[in-house]
PDB file of C-alpha atoms in Angstrom:
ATOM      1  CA  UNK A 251      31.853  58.662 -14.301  1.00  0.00           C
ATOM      2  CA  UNK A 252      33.481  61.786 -16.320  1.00  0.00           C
ATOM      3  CA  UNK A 253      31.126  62.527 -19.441  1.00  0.00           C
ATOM      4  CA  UNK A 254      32.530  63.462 -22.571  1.00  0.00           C
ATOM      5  CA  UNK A 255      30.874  65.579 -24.767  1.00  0.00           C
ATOM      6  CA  UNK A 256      31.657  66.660 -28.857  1.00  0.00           C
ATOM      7  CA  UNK A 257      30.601  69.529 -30.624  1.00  0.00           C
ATOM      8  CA  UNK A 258      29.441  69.743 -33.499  1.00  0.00           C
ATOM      9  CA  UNK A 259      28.094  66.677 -34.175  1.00  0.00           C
ATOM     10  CA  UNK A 260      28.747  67.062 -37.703  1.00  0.00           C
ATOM     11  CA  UNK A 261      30.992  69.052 -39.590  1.00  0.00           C
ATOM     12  CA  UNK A 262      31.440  69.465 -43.578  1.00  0.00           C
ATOM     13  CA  UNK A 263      34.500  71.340 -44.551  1.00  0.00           C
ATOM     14  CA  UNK A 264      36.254  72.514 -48.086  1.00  0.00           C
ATOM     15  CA  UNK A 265      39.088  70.435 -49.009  1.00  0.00           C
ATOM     16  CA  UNK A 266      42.400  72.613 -47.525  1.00  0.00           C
ATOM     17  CA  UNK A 267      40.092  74.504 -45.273  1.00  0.00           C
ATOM     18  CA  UNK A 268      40.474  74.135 -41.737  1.00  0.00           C
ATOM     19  CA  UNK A 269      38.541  71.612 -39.373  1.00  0.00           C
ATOM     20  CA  UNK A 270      37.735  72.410 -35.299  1.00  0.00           C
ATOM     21  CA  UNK A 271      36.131  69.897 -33.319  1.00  0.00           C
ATOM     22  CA  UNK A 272      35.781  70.755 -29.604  1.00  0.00           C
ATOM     23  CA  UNK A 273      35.072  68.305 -26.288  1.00  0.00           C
ATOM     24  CA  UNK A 274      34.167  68.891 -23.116  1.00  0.00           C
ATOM     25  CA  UNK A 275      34.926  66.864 -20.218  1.00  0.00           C
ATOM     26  CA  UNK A 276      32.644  66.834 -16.811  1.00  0.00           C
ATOM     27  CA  UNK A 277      35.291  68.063 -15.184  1.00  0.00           C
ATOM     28  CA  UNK A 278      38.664  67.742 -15.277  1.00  0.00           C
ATOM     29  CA  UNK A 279      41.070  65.607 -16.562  1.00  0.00           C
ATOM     30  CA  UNK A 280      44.384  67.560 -15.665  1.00  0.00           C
ATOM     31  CA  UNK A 281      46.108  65.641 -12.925  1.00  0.00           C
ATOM     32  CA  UNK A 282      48.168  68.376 -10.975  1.00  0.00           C
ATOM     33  CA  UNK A 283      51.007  66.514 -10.058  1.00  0.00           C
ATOM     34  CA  UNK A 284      52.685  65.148 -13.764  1.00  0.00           C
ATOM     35  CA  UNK A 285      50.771  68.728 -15.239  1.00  0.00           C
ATOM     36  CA  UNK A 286      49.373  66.059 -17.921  1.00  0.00           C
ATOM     37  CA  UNK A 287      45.286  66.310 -19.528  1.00  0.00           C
ATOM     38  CA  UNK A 288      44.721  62.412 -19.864  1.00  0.00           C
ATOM     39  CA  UNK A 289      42.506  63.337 -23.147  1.00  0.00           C
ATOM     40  CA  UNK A 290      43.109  61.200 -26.732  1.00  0.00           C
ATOM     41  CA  UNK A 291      41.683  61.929 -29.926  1.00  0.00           C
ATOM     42  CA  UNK A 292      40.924  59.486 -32.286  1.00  0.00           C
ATOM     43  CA  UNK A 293      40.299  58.912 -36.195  1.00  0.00           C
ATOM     44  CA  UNK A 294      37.455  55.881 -37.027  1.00  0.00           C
ATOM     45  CA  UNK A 295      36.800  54.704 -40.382  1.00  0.00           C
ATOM     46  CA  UNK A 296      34.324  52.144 -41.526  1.00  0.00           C
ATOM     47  CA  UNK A 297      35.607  48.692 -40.942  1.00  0.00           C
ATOM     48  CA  UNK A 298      38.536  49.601 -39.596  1.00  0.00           C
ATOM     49  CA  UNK A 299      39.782  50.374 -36.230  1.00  0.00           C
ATOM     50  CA  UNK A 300      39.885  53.680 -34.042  1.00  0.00           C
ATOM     51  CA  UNK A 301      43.752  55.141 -34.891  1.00  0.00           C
ATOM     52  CA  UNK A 302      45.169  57.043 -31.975  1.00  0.00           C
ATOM     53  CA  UNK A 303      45.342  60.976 -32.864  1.00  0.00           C
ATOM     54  CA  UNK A 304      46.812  62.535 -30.115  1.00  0.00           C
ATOM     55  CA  UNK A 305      47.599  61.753 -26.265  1.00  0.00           C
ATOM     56  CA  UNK A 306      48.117  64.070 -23.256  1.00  0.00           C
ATOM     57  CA  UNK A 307      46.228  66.151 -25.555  1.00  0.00           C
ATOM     58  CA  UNK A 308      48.590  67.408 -27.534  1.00  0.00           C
ATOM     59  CA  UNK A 309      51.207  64.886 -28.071  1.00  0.00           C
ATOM     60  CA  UNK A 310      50.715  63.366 -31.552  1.00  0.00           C
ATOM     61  CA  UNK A 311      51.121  60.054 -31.984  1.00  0.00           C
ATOM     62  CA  UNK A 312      54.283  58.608 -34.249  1.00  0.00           C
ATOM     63  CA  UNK A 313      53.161  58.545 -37.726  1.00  0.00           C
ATOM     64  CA  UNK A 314      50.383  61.104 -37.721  1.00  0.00           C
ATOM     65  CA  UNK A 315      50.060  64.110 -40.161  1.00  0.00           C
ATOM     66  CA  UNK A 316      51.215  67.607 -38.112  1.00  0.00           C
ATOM     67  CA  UNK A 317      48.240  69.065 -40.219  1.00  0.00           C
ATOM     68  CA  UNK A 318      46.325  67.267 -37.238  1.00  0.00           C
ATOM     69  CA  UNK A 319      47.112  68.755 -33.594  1.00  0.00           C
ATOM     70  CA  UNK A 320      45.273  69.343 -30.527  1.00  0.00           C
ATOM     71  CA  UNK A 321      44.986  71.679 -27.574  1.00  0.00           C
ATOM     72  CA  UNK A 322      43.410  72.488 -24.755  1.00  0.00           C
ATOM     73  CA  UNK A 323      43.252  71.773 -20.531  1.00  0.00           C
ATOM     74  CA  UNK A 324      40.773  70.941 -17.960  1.00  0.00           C
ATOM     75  CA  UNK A 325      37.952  70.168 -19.375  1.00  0.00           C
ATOM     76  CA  UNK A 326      38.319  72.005 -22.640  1.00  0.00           C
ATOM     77  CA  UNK A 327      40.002  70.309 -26.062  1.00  0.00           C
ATOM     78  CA  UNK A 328      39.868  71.050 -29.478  1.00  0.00           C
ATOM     79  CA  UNK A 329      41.241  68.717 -32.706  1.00  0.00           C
ATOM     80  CA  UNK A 330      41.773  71.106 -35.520  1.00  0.00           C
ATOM     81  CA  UNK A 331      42.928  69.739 -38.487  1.00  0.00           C
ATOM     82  CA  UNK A 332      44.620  72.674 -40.699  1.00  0.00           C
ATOM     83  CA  UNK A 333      44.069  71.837 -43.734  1.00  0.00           C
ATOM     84  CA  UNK A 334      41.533  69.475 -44.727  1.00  0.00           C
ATOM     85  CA  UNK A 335      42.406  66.467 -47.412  1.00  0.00           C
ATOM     86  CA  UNK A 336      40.327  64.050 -48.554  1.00  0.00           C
ATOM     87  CA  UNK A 337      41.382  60.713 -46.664  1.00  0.00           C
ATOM     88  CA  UNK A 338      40.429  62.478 -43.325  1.00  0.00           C
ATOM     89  CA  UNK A 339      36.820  61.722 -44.060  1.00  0.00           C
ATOM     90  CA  UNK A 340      35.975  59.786 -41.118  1.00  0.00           C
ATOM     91  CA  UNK A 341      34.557  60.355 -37.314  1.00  0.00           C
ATOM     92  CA  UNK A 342      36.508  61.479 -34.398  1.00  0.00           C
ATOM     93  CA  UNK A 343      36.304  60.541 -31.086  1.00  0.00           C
ATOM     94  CA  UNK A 344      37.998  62.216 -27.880  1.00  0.00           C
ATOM     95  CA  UNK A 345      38.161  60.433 -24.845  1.00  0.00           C
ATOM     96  CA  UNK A 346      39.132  60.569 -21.755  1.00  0.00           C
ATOM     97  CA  UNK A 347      41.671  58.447 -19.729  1.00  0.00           C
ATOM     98  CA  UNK A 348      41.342  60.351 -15.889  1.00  0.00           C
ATOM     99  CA  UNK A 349      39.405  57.790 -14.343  1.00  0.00           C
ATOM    100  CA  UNK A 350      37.631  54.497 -15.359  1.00  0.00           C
ATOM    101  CA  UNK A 351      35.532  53.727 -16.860  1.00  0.00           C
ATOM    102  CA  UNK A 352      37.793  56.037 -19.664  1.00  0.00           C
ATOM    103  CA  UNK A 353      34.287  57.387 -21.628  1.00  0.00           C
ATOM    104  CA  UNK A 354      34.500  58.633 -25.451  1.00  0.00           C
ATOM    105  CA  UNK A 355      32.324  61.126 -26.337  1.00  0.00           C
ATOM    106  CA  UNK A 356      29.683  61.046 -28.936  1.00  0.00           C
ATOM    107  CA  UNK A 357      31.590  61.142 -32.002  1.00  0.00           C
ATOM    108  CA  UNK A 358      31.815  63.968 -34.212  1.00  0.00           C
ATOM    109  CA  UNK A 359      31.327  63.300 -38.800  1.00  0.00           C
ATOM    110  CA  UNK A 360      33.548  64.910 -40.634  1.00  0.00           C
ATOM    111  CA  UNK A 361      32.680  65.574 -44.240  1.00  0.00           C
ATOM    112  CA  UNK A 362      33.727  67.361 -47.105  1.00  0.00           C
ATOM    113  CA  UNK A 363      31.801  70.331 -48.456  1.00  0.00           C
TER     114      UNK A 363
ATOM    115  CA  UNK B  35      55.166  44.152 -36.061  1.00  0.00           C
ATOM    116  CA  UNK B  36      53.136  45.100 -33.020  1.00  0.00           C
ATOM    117  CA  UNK B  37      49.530  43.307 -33.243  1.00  0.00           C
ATOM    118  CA  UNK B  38      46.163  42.459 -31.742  1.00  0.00           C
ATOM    119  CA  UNK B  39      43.720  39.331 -33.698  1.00  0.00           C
ATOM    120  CA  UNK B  40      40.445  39.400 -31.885  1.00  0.00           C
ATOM    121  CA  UNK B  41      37.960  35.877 -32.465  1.00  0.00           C
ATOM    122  CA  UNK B  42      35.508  34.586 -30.807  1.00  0.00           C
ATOM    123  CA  UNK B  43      32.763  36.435 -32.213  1.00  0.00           C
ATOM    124  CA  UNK B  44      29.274  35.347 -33.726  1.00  0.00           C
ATOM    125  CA  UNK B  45      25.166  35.018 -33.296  1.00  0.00           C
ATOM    126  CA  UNK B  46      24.140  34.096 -29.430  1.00  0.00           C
ATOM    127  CA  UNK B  47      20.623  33.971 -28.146  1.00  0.00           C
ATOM    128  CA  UNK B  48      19.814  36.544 -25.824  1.00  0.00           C
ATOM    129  CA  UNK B  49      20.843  34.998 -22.315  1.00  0.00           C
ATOM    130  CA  UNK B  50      23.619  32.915 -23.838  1.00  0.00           C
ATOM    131  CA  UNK B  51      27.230  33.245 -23.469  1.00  0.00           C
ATOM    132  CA  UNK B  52      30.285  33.976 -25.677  1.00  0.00           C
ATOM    133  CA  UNK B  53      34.705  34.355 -25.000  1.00  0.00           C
ATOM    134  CA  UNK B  54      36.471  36.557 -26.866  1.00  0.00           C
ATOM    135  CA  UNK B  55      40.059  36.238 -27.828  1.00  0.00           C
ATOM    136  CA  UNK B  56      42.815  38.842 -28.401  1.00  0.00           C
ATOM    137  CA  UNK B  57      46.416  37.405 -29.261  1.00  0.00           C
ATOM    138  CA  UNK B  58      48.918  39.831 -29.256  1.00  0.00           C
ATOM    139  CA  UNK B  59      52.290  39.938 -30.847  1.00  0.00           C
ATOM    140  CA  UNK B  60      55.541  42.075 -31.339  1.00  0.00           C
ATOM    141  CA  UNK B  61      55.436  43.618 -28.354  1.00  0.00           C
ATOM    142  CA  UNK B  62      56.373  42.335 -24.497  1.00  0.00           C
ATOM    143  CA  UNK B  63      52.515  41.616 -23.652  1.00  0.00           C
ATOM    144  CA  UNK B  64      52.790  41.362 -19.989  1.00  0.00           C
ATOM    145  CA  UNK B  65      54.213  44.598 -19.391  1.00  0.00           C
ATOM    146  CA  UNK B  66      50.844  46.420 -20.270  1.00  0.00           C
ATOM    147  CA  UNK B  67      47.205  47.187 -19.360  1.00  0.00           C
ATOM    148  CA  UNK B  68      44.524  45.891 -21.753  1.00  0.00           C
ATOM    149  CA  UNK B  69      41.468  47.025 -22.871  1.00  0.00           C
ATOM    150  CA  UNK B  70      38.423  46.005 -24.836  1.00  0.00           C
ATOM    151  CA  UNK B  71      36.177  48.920 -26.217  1.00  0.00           C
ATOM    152  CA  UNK B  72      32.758  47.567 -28.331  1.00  0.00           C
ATOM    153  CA  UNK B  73      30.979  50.003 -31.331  1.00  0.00           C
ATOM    154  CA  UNK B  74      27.305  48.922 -31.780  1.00  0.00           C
ATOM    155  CA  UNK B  75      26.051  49.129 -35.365  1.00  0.00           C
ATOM    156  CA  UNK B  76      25.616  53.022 -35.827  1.00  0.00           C
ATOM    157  CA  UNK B  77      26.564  54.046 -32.843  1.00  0.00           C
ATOM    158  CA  UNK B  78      30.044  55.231 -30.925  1.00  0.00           C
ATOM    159  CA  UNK B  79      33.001  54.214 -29.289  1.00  0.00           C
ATOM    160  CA  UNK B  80      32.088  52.576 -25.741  1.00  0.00           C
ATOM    161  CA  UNK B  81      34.462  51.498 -23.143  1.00  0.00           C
ATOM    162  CA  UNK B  82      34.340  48.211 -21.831  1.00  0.00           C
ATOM    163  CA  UNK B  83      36.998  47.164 -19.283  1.00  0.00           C
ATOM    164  CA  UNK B  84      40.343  46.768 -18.776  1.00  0.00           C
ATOM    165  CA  UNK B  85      42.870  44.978 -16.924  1.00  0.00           C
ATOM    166  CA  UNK B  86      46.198  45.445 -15.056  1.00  0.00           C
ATOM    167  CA  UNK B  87      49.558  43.782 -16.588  1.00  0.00           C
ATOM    168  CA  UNK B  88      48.965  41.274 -13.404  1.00  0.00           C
ATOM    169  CA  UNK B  89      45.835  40.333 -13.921  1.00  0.00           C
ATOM    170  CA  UNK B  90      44.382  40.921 -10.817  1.00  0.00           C
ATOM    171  CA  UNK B  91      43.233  44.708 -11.093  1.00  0.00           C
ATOM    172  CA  UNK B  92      40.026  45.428 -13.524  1.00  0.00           C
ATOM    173  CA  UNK B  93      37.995  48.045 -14.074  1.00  0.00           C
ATOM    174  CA  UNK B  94      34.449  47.915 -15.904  1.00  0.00           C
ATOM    175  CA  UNK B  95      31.589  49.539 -17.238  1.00  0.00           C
ATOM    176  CA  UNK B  96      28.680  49.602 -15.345  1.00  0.00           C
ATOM    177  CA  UNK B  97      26.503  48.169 -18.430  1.00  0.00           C
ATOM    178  CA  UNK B  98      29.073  45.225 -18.090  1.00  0.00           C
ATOM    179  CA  UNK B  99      29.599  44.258 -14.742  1.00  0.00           C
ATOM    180  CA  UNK B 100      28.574  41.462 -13.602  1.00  0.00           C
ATOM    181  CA  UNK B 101      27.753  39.694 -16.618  1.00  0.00           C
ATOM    182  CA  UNK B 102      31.111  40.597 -18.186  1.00  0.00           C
ATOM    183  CA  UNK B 103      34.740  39.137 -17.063  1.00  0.00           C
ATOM    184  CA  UNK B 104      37.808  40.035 -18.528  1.00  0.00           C
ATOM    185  CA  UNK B 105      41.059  37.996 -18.129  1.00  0.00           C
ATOM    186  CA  UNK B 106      44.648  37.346 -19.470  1.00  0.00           C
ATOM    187  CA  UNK B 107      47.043  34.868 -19.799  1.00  0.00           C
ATOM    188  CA  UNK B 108      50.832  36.476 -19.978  1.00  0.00           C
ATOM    189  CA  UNK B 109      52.526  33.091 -21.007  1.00  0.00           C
ATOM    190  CA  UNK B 110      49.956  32.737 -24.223  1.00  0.00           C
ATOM    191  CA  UNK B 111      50.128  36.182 -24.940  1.00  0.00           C
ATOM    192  CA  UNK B 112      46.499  36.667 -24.889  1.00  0.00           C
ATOM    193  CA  UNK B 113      43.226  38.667 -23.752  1.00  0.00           C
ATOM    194  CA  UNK B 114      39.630  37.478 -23.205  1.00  0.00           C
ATOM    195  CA  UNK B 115      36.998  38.683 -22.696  1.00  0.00           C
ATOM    196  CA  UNK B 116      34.221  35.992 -20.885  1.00  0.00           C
ATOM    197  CA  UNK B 117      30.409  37.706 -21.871  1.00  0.00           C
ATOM    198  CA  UNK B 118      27.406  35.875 -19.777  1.00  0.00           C
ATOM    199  CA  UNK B 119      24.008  36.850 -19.776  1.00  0.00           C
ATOM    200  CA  UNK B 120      24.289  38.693 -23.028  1.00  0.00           C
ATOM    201  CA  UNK B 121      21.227  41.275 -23.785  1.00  0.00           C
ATOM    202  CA  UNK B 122      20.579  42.540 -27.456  1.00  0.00           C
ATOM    203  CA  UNK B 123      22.434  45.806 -26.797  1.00  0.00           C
ATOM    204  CA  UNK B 124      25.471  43.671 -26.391  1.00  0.00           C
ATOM    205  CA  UNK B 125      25.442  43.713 -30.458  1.00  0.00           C
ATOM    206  CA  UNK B 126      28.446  45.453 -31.593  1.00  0.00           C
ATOM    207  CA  UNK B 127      31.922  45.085 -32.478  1.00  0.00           C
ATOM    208  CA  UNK B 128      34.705  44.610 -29.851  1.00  0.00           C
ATOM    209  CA  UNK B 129      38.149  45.688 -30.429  1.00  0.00           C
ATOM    210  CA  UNK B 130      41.028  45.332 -28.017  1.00  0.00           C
ATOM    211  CA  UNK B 131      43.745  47.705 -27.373  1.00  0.00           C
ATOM    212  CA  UNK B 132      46.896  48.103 -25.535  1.00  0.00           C
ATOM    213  CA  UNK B 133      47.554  49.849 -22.993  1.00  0.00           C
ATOM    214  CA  UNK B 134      47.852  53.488 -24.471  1.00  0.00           C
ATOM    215  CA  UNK B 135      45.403  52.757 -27.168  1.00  0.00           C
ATOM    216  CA  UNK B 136      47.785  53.083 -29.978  1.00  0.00           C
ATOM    217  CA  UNK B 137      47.612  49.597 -30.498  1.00  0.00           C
ATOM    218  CA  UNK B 138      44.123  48.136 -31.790  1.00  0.00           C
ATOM    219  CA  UNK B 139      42.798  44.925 -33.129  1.00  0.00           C
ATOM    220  CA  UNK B 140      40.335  44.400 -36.567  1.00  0.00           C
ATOM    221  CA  UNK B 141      37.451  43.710 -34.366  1.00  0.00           C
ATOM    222  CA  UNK B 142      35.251  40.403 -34.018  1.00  0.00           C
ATOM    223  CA  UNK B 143      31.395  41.119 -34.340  1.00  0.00           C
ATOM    224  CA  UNK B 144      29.229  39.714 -31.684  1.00  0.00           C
ATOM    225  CA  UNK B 145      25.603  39.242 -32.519  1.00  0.00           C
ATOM    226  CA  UNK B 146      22.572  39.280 -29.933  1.00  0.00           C
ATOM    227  CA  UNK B 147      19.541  37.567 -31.617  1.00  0.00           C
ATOM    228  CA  UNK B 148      16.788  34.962 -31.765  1.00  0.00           C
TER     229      UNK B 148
END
């Protein structure tokens, strides 16, 4: 199985500041022949959930703020989240989609300072 | 309106069994993979299994299989999820998802107790 990993796990940041969480993948999720990183990021909430981020790791999904974007390859991502407001309050989650079973890492909190 | 209603959950005795529902809607449900991904009380996100549009090809977590069998039925437009055996770290809080995970259910809680 390809482990996921988050750093930090917990991040407080000043409203409009900007937010970096990173994940690391076990090895890598690039698949050479479409040139795509299966990698998502996701957006939880209490009680409600997970909301799809970003796909091919840098593809937003329809609908989502472009103050949230991701980058990365291989087995290196990053979320960054320019500029912090307070309804993204919640924990994120990258995962992988390589190879099943398509593992999430641990989570990283996101709080305000 | 594309959407996902999980049921089915509740309080089972450790070694009993429980079927989870997911009815889908607004969107052709046989042309995609589904999922079902669980979040235990305080904990993260945690892949369960998933299953081809056919039905015949599925994938699961090690934790899972074995105990845990997930099926579909494209004429009802629906997803279960068939949980034997269950264990106390089977508490948590399954979601399904479409293929692509942009599309997720509310989530039915599944209790493992005495």
């Amino acid at each position: 199985d390809i482990a996921v990993s988050q750093s930090p796990d917990s991040l407080a940041v000043s409203l409009g500041e900007r937010a970096t969480i990173n994940c690391k993948t076990s090895q890598s999720v690039l698949y050479s022949s479409n040139n795509r990183n299966y990698l998502a990021w996701y957006q939880k909430k209490p009680g409600q959930p997970p909301k799809l981020l970003t796909y091919w790791a840098a593809t937003r999904d329809s609908g989502v703020p472009d103050r949230f974007s991701g980058s990365g390859s291989g087995t290196d991502f990053t979320l960054t989240i320019s500029s912090l407001q307070a309804e993204d309050v919640a924990v994120y989650y990258c995962q992988q989609y390589y190879n099943t079973p398509h593992t999430f890492g641990q989570g990283t909190k996101l709080e305000i300072k | 309106e594309e959407q996902l209603v999980e049921s089915g959950g509740g309080l089972v005795q450790p070694g009993g069994a429980l079927r989870l529902s997911c009815a889908a809607s607004g969107f052709n449900f046989s042309k995609y993979w589904m999922i079902w991904v669980r979040q235990a009380p305080g904990k993260g996100l945690e892949w369960v299994a998933n299953i081809k549009e056919d039905g015949i090809v599925r994938y699961y977590v090690d934790s899972v299989r074995g105990r845990f069998t997930i099926s579909r039925d494209n004429a009802k437009n629906s997803l279960y999820l068939q949980m034997n055996s269950l264990r106390a770290e089977d508490t948590a809080t399954y979601y399904c998802a479409r293929g692509g995970y942009s599309v997720w259910g509310q989530g039915t809680l599944v209790t493992v107790s005495s």
